[in-house]
Coordinates of C-alpha atoms in Angstrom, one line a residue:
M5 CA 129.5 86.8 53.6
E6 CA 131.5 86.6 56.7
I7 CA 132.3 90.0 58.3
G8 CA 136.0 89.3 58.5
V9 CA 136.2 88.7 54.8
C10 CA 134.3 91.9 54.2
F11 CA 136.8 93.9 56.3
G12 CA 139.7 92.1 54.6
V13 CA 138.4 93.0 51.1
L14 CA 137.8 96.6 52.1
T15 CA 141.2 96.9 53.7
V16 CA 143.0 95.5 50.6
T17 CA 140.9 97.8 48.4
A18 CA 141.8 100.8 50.5
L19 CA 145.5 100.0 50.2
L20 CA 145.2 99.5 46.5
A21 CA 143.2 102.8 46.2
V22 CA 146.0 104.7 48.0
L23 CA 148.6 103.3 45.6
L24 CA 146.4 104.0 42.5
R25 CA 145.5 107.5 43.6
Q26 CA 149.1 108.7 42.9
Y27 CA 148.8 107.8 39.2
R28 CA 145.1 107.4 38.4
P29 CA 142.9 109.1 40.9
E30 CA 139.7 108.3 38.9
A31 CA 140.6 104.6 39.0
A32 CA 141.2 104.7 42.7
L33 CA 137.7 106.2 43.3
G34 CA 136.2 103.6 40.9
I35 CA 137.8 100.7 42.6
S36 CA 136.7 102.0 46.0
V37 CA 133.1 102.4 44.9
I38 CA 133.0 99.0 43.2
A39 CA 134.4 97.2 46.2
G40 CA 132.2 99.1 48.7
G41 CA 129.1 98.4 46.6
T42 CA 129.9 94.8 46.2
V43 CA 130.5 94.1 49.9
T44 CA 127.4 96.1 50.8
A45 CA 125.3 94.1 48.3
L46 CA 126.6 90.9 49.7
L47 CA 125.9 91.9 53.2
V48 CA 122.4 93.1 52.3
T49 CA 121.5 89.8 50.8
G50 CA 122.5 88.1 54.0
L51 CA 120.2 90.4 56.1
A52 CA 116.9 88.9 54.8
E53 CA 116.7 86.2 57.5
P54 CA 117.7 88.3 60.5
L55 CA 115.3 91.1 59.3
N56 CA 112.5 88.5 59.1
T57 CA 113.3 87.4 62.7
V58 CA 113.3 90.9 64.0
T59 CA 110.0 91.6 62.1
E60 CA 108.4 88.5 63.7
W61 CA 109.6 89.6 67.2
L62 CA 108.2 93.1 66.7
E63 CA 104.9 91.8 65.5
R64 CA 104.6 89.4 68.4
G65 CA 105.2 92.4 70.7
G66 CA 102.2 94.1 69.1
V67 CA 104.0 96.4 66.7
D68 CA 101.9 96.8 63.5
H69 CA 103.4 95.4 60.3
T70 CA 103.3 98.7 58.5
T71 CA 105.2 100.3 61.3
V72 CA 107.9 97.6 61.1
A73 CA 108.1 98.2 57.3
L74 CA 108.5 101.9 57.9
L75 CA 111.3 101.3 60.3
I76 CA 113.1 99.0 58.0
K77 CA 112.7 101.4 55.1
A78 CA 114.0 104.2 57.3
L79 CA 117.1 102.2 58.2
G80 CA 117.7 101.6 54.5
I81 CA 117.4 105.3 53.7
C82 CA 119.9 106.0 56.5
F83 CA 122.4 103.5 55.1
L84 CA 122.1 104.6 51.5
T85 CA 122.4 108.3 52.5
Q86 CA 125.5 107.7 54.5
I87 CA 127.2 105.5 51.8
T88 CA 126.3 108.0 49.0
A89 CA 127.5 111.0 51.0
D90 CA 130.8 109.2 51.8
V91 CA 131.3 108.4 48.1
C92 CA 130.7 112.1 47.3
R93 CA 133.3 113.1 49.9
D94 CA 135.8 110.6 48.6
A95 CA 135.3 112.1 45.1
G96 CA 136.1 115.6 46.6
E97 CA 132.5 116.7 46.3
S98 CA 131.7 117.9 49.8
A99 CA 128.9 120.2 48.7
L100 CA 127.2 117.3 46.9
A101 CA 127.6 115.1 50.0
T102 CA 125.9 117.8 52.1
H103 CA 123.0 117.9 49.5
T104 CA 122.8 114.1 49.7
E105 CA 122.4 114.2 53.4
F106 CA 119.7 116.8 53.1
V107 CA 117.8 114.7 50.6
G108 CA 118.1 111.7 52.9
K109 CA 116.7 113.7 55.8
A110 CA 113.9 114.9 53.7
A111 CA 113.1 111.4 52.5
L112 CA 113.0 110.2 56.1
L113 CA 110.7 113.0 57.1
L114 CA 108.3 112.1 54.2
L115 CA 108.5 108.4 54.9
M116 CA 107.7 109.0 58.6
L117 CA 104.8 111.5 58.2
P118 CA 102.1 108.8 58.6
L119 CA 103.8 107.7 61.8
F120 CA 103.9 111.3 63.1
V121 CA 100.2 111.7 62.3
Q122 CA 99.4 108.5 64.3
V123 CA 101.4 109.9 67.3
L124 CA 99.6 113.2 67.0
D125 CA 96.2 111.5 66.9
L126 CA 97.1 109.5 70.0
A127 CA 98.2 112.7 71.8
V128 CA 94.9 114.4 70.8
L129 CA 93.0 111.4 72.1
F130 CA 94.7 111.5 75.4
I131 CA 94.3 115.2 75.8
E132 CA 90.5 114.9 75.1
G133 CA 90.3 112.2 77.7
G134 CA 89.6 109.3 75.4
T135 CA 90.6 105.7 76.1

């Protein structure tokens, strides 16, 4: 989906949500979530080819496939965390948004632990004078 169309749909949805919020706040939140989710899903489906290209470049540069997969998963966690936290804030649940952000950070930490271990192993190898 073209980015201009996405912005147009989101802008029209925002205006509609503002109008609806006066009479039916729950409908305004619902329409915002549905439009945001739909546009996001359409954009994600269009990311397959560019992600494959980036993956190929990174692998040509000597970056391990598992590391590339970790980076792409981390990016996905960041996007999902931000979207979910924003939806929570739009619903007036700022405490839930804060918890969502904490869960996202914890998920990133758990996902990246193997990479941290690799970095620590390299550091130990260099300190010990290995090659």
